[in-house]
Tab-separated table of C-alpha atoms and ligand atoms in Angstrom:
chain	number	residue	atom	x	y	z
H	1	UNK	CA	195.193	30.526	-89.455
H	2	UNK	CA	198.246	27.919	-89.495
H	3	UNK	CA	201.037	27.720	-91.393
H	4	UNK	CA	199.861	25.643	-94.406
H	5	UNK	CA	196.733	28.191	-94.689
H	6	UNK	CA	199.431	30.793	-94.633
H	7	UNK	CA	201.852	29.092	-97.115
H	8	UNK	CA	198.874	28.642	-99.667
H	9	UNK	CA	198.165	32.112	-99.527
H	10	UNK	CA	201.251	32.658	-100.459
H	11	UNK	CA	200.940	30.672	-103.628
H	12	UNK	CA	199.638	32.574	-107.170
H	13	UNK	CA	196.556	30.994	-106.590
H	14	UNK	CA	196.250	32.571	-103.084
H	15	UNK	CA	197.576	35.877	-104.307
H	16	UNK	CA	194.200	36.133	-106.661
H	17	UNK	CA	192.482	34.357	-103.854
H	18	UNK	CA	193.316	37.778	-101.661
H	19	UNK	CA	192.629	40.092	-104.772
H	20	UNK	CA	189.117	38.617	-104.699
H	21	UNK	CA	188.524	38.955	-101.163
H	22	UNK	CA	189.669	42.585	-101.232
H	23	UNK	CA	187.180	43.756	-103.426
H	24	UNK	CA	184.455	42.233	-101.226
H	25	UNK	CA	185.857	42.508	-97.703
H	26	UNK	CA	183.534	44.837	-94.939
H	27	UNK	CA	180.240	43.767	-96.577
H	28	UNK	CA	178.294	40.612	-96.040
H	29	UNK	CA	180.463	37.612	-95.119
H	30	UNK	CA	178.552	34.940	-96.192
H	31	UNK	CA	177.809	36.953	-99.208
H	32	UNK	CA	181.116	36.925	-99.796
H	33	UNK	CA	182.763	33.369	-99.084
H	34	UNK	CA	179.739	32.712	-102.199
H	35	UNK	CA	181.590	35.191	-103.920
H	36	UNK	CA	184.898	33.519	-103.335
H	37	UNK	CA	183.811	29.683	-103.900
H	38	UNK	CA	181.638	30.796	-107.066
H	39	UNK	CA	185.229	32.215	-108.253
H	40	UNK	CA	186.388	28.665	-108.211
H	41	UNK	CA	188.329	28.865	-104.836
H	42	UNK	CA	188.273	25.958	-102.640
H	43	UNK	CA	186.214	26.751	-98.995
H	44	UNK	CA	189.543	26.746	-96.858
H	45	UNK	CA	191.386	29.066	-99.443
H	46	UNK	CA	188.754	31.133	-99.496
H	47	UNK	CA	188.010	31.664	-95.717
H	48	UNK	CA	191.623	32.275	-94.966
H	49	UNK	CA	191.642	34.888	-97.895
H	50	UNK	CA	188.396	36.519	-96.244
H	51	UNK	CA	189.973	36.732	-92.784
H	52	UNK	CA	193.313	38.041	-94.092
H	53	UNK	CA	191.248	40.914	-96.183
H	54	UNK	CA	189.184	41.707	-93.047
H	55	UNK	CA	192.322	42.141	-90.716
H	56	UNK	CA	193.414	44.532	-93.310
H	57	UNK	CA	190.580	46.499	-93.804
H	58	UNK	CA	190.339	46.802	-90.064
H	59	UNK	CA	193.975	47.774	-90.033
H	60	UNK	CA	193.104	50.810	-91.336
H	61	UNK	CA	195.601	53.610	-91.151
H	62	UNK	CA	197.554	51.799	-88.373
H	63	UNK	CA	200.686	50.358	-90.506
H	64	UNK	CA	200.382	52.734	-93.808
H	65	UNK	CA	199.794	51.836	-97.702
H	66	UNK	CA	201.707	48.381	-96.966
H	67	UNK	CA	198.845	46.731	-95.276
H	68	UNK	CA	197.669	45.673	-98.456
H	69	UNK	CA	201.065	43.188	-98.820
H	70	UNK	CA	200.762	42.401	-95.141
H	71	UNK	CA	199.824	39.376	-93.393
H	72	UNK	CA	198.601	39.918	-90.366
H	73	UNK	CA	196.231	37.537	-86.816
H	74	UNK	CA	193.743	39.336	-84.878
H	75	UNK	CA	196.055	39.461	-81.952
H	76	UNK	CA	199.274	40.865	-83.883
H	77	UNK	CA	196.903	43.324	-84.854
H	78	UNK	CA	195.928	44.276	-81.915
H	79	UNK	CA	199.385	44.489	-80.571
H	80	UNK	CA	201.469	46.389	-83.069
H	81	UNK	CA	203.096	49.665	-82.957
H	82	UNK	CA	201.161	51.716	-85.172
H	83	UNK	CA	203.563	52.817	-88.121
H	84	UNK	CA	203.870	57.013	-86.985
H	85	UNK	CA	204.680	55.498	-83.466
H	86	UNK	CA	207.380	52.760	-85.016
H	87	UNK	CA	208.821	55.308	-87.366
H	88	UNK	CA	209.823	57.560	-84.787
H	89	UNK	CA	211.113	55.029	-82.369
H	90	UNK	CA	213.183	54.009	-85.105
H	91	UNK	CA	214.249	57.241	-86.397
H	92	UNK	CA	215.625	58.106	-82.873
H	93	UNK	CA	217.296	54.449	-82.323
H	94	UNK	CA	219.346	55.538	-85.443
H	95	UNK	CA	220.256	58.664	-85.009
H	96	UNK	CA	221.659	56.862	-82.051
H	97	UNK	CA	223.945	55.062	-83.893
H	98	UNK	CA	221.728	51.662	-83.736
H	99	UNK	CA	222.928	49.564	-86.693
H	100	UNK	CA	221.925	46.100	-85.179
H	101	UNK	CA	218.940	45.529	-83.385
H	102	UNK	CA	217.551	42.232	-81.845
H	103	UNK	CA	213.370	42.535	-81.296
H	104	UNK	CA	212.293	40.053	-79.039
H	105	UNK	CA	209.188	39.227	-79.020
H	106	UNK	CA	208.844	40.339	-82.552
H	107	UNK	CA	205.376	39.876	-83.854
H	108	UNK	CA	204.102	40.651	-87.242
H	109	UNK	CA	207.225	42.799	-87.278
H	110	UNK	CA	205.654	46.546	-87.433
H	111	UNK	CA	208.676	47.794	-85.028
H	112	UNK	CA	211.390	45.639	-86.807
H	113	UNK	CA	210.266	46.813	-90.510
H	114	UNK	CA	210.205	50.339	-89.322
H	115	UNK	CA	213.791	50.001	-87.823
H	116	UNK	CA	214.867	48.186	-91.268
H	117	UNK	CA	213.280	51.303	-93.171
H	118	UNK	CA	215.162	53.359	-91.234
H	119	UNK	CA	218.358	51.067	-92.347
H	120	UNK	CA	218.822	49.146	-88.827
H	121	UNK	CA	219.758	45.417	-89.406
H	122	UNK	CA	216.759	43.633	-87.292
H	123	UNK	CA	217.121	40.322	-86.127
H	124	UNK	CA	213.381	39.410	-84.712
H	125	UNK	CA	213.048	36.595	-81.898
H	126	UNK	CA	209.252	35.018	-82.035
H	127	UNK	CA	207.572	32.496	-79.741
H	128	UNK	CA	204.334	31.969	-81.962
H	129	UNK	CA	205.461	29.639	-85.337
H	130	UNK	CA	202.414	31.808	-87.320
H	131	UNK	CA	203.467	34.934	-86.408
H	132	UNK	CA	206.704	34.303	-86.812
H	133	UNK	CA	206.392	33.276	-90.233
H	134	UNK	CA	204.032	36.191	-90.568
H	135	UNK	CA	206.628	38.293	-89.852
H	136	UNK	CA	209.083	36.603	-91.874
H	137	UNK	CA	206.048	37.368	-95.402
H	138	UNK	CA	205.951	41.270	-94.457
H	139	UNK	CA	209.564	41.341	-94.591
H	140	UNK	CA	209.807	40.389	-97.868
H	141	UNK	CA	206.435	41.874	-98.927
H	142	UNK	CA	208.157	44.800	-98.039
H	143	UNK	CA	211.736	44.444	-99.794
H	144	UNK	CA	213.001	44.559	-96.739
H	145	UNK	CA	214.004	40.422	-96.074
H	146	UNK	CA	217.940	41.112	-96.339
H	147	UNK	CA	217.846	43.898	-93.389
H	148	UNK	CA	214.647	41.703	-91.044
H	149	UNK	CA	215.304	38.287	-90.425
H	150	UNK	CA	213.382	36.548	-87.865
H	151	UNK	CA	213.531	33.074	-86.461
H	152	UNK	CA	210.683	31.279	-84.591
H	153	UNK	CA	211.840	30.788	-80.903
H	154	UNK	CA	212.285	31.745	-77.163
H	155	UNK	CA	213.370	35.538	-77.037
H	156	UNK	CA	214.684	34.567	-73.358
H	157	UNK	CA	217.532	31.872	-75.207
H	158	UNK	CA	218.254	34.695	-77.606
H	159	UNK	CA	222.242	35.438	-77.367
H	160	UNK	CA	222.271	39.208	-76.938
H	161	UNK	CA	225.626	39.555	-77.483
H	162	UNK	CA	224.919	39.644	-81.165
H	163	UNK	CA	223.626	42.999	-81.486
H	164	UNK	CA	224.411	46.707	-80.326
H	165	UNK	CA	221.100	47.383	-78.711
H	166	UNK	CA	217.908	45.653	-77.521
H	167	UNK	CA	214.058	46.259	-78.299
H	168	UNK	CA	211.361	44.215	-76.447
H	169	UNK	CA	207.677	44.995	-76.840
H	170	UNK	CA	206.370	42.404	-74.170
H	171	UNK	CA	203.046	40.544	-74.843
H	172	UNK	CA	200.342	42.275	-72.573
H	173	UNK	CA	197.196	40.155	-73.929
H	174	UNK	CA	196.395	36.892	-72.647
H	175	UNK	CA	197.149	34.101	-74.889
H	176	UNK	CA	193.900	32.650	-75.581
H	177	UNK	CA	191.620	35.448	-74.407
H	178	UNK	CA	193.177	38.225	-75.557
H	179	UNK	CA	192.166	40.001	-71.953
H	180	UNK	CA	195.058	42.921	-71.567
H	181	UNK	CA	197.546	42.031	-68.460
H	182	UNK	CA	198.045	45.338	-66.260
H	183	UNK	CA	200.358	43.111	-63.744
H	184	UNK	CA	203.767	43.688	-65.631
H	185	UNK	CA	205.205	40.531	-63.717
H	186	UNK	CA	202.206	38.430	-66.500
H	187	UNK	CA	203.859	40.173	-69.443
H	188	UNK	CA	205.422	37.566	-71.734
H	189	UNK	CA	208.087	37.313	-71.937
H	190	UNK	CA	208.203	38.345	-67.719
H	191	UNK	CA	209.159	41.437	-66.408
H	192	UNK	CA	212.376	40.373	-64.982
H	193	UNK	CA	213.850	39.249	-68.159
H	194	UNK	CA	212.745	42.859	-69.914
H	195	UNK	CA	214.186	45.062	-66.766
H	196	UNK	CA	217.270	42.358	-66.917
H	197	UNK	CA	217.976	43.192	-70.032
H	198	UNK	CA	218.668	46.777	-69.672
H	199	UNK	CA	221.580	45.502	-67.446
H	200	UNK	CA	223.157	43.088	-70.318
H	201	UNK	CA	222.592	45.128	-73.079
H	202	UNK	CA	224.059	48.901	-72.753
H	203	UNK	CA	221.507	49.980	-75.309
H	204	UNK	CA	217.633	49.052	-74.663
H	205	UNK	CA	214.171	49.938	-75.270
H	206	UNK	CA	210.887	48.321	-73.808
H	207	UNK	CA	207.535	49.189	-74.834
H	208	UNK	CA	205.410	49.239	-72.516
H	209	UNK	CA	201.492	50.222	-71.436
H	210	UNK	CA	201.230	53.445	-70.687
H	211	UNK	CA	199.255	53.438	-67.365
H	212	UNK	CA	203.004	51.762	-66.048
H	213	UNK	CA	203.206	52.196	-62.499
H	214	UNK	CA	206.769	55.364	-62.328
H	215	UNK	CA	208.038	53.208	-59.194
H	216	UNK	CA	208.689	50.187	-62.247
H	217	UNK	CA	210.557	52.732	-64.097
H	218	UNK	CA	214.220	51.396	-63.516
H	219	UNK	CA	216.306	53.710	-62.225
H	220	UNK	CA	218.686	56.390	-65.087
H	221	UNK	CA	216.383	55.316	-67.471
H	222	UNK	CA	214.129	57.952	-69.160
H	223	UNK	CA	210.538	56.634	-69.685
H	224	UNK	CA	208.844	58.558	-72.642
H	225	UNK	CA	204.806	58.609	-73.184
H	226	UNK	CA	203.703	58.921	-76.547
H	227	UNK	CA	200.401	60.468	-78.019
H	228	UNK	CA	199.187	59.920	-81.447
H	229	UNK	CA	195.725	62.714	-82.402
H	230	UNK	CA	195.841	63.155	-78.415
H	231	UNK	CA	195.073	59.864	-77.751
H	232	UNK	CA	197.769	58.324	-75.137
H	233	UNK	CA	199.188	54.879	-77.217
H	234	UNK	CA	202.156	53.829	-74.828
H	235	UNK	CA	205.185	54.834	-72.945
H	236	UNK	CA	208.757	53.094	-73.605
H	237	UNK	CA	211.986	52.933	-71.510
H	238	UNK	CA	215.244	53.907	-73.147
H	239	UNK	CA	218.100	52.156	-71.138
H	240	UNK	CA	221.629	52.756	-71.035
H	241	UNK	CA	223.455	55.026	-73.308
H	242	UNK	CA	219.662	55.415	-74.946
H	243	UNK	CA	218.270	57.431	-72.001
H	244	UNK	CA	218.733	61.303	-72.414
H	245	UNK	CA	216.498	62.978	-70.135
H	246	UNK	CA	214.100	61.540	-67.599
H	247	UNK	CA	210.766	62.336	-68.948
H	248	UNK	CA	209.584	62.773	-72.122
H	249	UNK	CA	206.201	63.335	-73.518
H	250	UNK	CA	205.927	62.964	-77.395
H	251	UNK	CA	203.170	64.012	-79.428
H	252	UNK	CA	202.859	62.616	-83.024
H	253	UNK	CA	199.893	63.015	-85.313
H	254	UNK	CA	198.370	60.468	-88.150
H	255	UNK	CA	196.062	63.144	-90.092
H	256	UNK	CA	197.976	64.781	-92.209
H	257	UNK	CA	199.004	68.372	-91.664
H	258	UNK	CA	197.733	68.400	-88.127
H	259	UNK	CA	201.163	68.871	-86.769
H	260	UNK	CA	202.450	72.559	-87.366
H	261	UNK	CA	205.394	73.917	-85.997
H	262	UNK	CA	206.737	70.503	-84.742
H	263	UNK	CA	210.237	70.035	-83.669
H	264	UNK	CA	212.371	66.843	-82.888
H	265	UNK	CA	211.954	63.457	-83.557
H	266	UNK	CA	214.982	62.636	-85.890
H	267	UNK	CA	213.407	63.310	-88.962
H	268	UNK	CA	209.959	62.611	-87.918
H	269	UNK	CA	207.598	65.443	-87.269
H	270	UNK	CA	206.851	65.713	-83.610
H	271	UNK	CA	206.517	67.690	-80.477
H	272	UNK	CA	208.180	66.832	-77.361
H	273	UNK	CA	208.229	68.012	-73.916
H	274	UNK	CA	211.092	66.964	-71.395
H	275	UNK	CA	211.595	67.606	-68.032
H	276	UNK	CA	212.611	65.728	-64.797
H	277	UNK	CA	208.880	64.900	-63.844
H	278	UNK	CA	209.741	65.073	-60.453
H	279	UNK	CA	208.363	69.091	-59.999
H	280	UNK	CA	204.787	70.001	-58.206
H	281	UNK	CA	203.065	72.437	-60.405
H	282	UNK	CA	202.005	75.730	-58.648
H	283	UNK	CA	198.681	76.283	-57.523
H	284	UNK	CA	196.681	79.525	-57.529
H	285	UNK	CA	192.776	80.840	-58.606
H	286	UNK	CA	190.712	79.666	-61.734
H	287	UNK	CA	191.972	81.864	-64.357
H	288	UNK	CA	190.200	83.163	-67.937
H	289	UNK	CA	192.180	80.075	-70.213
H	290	UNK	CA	191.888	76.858	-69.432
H	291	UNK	CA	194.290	73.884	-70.664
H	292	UNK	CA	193.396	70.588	-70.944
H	293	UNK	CA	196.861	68.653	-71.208
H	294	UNK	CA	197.707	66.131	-74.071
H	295	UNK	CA	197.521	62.523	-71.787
H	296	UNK	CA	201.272	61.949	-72.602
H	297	UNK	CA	202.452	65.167	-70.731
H	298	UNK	CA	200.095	64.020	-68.034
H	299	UNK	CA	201.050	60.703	-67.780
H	300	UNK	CA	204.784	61.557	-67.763
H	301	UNK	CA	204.254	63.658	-65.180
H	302	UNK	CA	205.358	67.209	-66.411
H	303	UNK	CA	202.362	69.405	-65.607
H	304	UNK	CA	205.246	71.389	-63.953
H	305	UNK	CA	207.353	72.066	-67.125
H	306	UNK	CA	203.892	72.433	-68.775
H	307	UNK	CA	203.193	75.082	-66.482
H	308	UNK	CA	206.592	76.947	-66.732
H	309	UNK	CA	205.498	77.276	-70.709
H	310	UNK	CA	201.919	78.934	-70.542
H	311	UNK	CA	202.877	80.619	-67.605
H	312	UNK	CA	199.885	78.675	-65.776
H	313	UNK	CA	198.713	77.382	-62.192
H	314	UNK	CA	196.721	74.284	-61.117
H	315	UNK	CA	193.145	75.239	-59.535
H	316	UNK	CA	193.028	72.021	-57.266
H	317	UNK	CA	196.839	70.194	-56.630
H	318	UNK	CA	195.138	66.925	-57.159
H	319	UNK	CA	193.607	67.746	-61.024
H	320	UNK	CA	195.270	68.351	-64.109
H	321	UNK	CA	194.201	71.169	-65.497
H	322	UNK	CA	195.855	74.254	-65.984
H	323	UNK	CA	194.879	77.887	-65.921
H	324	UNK	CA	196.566	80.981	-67.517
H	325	UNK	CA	195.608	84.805	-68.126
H	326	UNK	CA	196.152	84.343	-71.572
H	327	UNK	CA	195.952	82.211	-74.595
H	328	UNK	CA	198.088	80.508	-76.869
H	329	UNK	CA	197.392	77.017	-78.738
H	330	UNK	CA	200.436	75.179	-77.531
H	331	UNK	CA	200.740	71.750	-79.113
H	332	UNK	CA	200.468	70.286	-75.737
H	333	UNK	CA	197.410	71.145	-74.218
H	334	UNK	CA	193.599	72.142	-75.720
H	335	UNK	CA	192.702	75.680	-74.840
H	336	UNK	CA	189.026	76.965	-73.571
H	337	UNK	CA	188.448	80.274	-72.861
H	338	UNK	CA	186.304	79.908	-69.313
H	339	UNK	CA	182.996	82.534	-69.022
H	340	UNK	CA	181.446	81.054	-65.774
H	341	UNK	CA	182.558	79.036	-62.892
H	342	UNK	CA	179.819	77.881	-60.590
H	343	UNK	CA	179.846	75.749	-57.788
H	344	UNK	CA	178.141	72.350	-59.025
H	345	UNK	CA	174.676	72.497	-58.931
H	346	UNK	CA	172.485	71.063	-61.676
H	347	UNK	CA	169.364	73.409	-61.364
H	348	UNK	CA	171.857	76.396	-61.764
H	349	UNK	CA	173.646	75.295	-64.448
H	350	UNK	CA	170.456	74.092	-66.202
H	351	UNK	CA	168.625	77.326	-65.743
H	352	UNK	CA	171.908	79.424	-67.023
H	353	UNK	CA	172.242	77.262	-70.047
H	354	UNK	CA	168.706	77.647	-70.860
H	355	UNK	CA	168.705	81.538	-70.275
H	356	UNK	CA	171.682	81.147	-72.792
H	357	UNK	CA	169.648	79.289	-75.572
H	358	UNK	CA	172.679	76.595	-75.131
H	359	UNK	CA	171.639	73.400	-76.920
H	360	UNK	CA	175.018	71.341	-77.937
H	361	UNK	CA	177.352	70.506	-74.853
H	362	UNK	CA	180.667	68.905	-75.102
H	363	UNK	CA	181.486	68.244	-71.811
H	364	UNK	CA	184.864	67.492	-70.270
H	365	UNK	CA	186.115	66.244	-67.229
H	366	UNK	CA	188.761	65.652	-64.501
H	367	UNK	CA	188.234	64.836	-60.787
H	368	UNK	CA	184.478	64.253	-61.076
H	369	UNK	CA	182.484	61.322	-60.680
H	370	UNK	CA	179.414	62.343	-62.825
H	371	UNK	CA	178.738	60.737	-65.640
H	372	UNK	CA	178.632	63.143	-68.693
H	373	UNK	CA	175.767	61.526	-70.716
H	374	UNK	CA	173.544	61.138	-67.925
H	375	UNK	CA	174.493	65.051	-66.858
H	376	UNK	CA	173.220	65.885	-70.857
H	377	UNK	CA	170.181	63.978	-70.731
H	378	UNK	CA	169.101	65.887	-66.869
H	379	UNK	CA	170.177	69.222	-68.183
H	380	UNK	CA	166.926	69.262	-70.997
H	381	UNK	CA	169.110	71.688	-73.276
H	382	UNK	CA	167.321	73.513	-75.985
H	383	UNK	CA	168.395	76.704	-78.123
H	384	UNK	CA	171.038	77.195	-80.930
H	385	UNK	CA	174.097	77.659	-79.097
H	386	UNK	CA	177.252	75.572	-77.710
H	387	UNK	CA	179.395	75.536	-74.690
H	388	UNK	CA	182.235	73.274	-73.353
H	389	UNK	CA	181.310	72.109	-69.929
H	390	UNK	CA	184.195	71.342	-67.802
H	391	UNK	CA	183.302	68.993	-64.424
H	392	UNK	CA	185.575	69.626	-62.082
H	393	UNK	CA	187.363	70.501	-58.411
H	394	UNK	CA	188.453	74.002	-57.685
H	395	UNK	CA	190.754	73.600	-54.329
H	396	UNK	CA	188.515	70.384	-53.643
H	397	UNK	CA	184.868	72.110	-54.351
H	398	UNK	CA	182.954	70.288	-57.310
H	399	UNK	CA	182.887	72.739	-59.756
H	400	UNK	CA	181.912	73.125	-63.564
H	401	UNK	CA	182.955	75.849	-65.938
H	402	UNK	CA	181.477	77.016	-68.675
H	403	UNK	CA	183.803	77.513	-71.155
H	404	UNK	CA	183.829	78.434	-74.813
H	405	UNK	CA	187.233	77.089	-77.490
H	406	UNK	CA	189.992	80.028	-77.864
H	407	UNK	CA	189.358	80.176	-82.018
H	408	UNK	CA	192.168	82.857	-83.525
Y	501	SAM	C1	203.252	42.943	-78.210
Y	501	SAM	S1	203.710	41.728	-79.348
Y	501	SAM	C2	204.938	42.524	-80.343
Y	501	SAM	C3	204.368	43.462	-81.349
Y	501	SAM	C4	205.398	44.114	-82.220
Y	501	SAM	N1	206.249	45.031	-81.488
Y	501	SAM	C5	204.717	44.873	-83.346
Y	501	SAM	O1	204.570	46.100	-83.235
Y	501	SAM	O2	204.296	44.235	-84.308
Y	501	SAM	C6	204.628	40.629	-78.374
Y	501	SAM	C7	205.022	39.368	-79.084
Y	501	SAM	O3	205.944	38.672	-78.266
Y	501	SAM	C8	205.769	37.290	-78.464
Y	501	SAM	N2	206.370	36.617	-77.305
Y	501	SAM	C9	205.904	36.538	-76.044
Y	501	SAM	N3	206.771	35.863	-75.265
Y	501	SAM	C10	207.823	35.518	-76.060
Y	501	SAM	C11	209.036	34.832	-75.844
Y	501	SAM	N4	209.376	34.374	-74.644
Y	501	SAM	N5	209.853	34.665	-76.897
Y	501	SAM	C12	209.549	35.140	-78.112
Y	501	SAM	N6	208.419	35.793	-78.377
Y	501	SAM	C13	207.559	35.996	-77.361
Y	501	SAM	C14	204.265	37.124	-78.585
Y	501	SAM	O4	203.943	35.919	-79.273
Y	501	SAM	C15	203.882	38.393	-79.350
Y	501	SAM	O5	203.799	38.143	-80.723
């Protein structure tokens, strides 16, 4: 897509153009663009219109009911903050105090609109003349163009001065490619100017990937992992006056009515544990509950604080999963209910599940190299029961568990 494609999109004709494509987006594409040309569009119109309807469809639940106003590249895509996650981030940067907000390296804008939702005047900084203009569309697609402006350039230039506080959600794809960076001194813009920043500008967040290496955390910030459903979705660093605590582990949900009993957040339903991630958990015997931790409290590294909560030990101080006497269905962690532990061997566990008529496995693991669909095939279940299999190391011993979910 460039910017003429985008601009005549933009146009009534483009508007039906996009209508049209809607209605026949996910199904056959050249079925489709037939569709689209019999409809009287011209070829470019209508493949532009096709792509933009695809991206959305494949968008799915990842910026909300506005999707259908947004424009959007496969790469933005890719690399936005998924609405829940932007929401919240917002929510907090405002109960802060934030009223003016630069985002550099702003994208198709899903942090910047969620800040101006959350009434934060966002000025966005972006490298990429589609994007930014992009980004520029979904502001005013989303009444929002007085509180998100955004200007096409080099976030590095930008004049921080301008604003109370700071957001920068680094590009970690390869331009081109689209290959994810891991090495945070590739990130674009580099890693120097992002950590530098957090010494100009008293208030400042960075997004980054959540398998960050804790030595790059800079030092009095708090770094925060976030989970959306369980799955782990990034980690940020609040800077300066932002930071409150030095670990944080904050667990949102998208499905609706998932979260009960959730706490914090400013205003957006979450749970959070905090802690100073710096704590060994204790270690003691497999015990009858097993926890499986939510990746965010694992990642931030507050097993320990987990620990404290379900009054639980570590079997093996290298694996993290916990074990209690007794249950409880905290929000941070999935509880099985264990009713064998045997040393890893796969005759004996295949002639126990048999004896047991097992015939569904789920099977998790931590600290084992087997692979788990190879380990179902060799196992030859049959009968009409389940179990949870859990591959493990129980003070360094493979082990596997049997285990059964804690239901009431
Ligand atoms: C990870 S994306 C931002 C996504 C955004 N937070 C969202 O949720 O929609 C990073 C963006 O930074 C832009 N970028 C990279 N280096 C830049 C620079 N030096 N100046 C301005 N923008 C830059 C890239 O083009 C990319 O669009």
């Amino acid at each position: 897509m460039d910017l003429d494609q985008l601009a005549a999109l933009r146009t009534p004709e483009g508007t039906d153009a996009l209508a049209a494509a809607t209605e026949v987006a996910g199904g056959d594409p050249l079925a489709a663009a037939a569709r689209l040309r019999s409809a009287g569009f011209s070829a470019g119109l209508a493949a532009a219109a096709l792509t933009q309807a695809e991206l959305r469809r494949r968008a799915g639940g990842k910026f909300g009911p506005e999707v259908g106003a947004m424009f959007l590249t496969r790469a933005g895509l890719e690399q936005a903050t998924r609405r829940v996650v932007a929401d919240r981030r917002a929510a907090r940067l405002r109960a802060a105090g934030v009223r003016t907000l630069a985002d550099l390296g702003c994208g198709l804008g899903a942090d910047a609109l969620a800040a101006a939702r959350a009434g934060i005047r966002v000025h966005g900084v972006e490298a990429d003349p589609v994007t930014a203009a992009m980004a520029a569309a979904n502001a005013e697609a989303a009444g929002l163009a007085e509180l998100f402006t955004v200007e096409c350039g080099d976030a590095t230039a930008f004049d921080v001065t301008r604003v109370e506080a700071v957001f920068c959600d680094p590009a970690r794809r390869a331009a081109g490619t689209g290959r994810r960076i891991f090495d945070p001194n590739a990130y674009s813009p580099p890693w120097d100017f992002v950590t530098g920043l957090a010494e100009r500008v008293p208030r400042t967040v960075v997004k980054v990937a959540p398998g960050l290496d804790h030595a790059l955390i800079p030092a009095g910030a708090e770094a925060e992992w976030v989970s959306v459903d369980g799955d782990l979705v990034e980690a940020a660093l609040w800077c300066g006056a932002l930071a409150e605590i030095p670990r944080r582990a904050t667990l949102l949900r998208e499905k609706q009515g998932a979260l009960t009993g959730a706490s914090g957040g400013a205003g957006i339903p979450c749970h959070q544990l905090t802690g100073a991630g710096d704590t060994d958990a204790p270690v003691g015997p497999v015990r009858r509950f097993l926890y499986d931790p939510d990746p965010a409290v694992v990642r931030a590294h507050l097993l320990a604080e987990l620990a404290a909560e379900l009054d639980a030990t570590l079997a093996d101080p290298t694996i993290a999963y916990l074990y209690s006497d007794t249950p409880t269905r905290p929000p941070y962690a999935r509880c099985l209910e264990i009713t064998d532990v045997l040393p890893f061997s796969l005759k004996r566990l295949r002639a126990l599940l048999r004896e047991r008529r097992v015939g569904r496995v789920e099977i998790l693991k931590r600290g084992s190299a087997l692979e788990p669909e190879k380990l179902r095939r060799d196992l030859k279940l049959a009968g009409d029961t389940a179990a949870s299999l859990v591959l493990t190391r129980v003070a360094g011993a493979p082990t596997v568990l049997i285990c059964r979910p804690v239901t009431a």
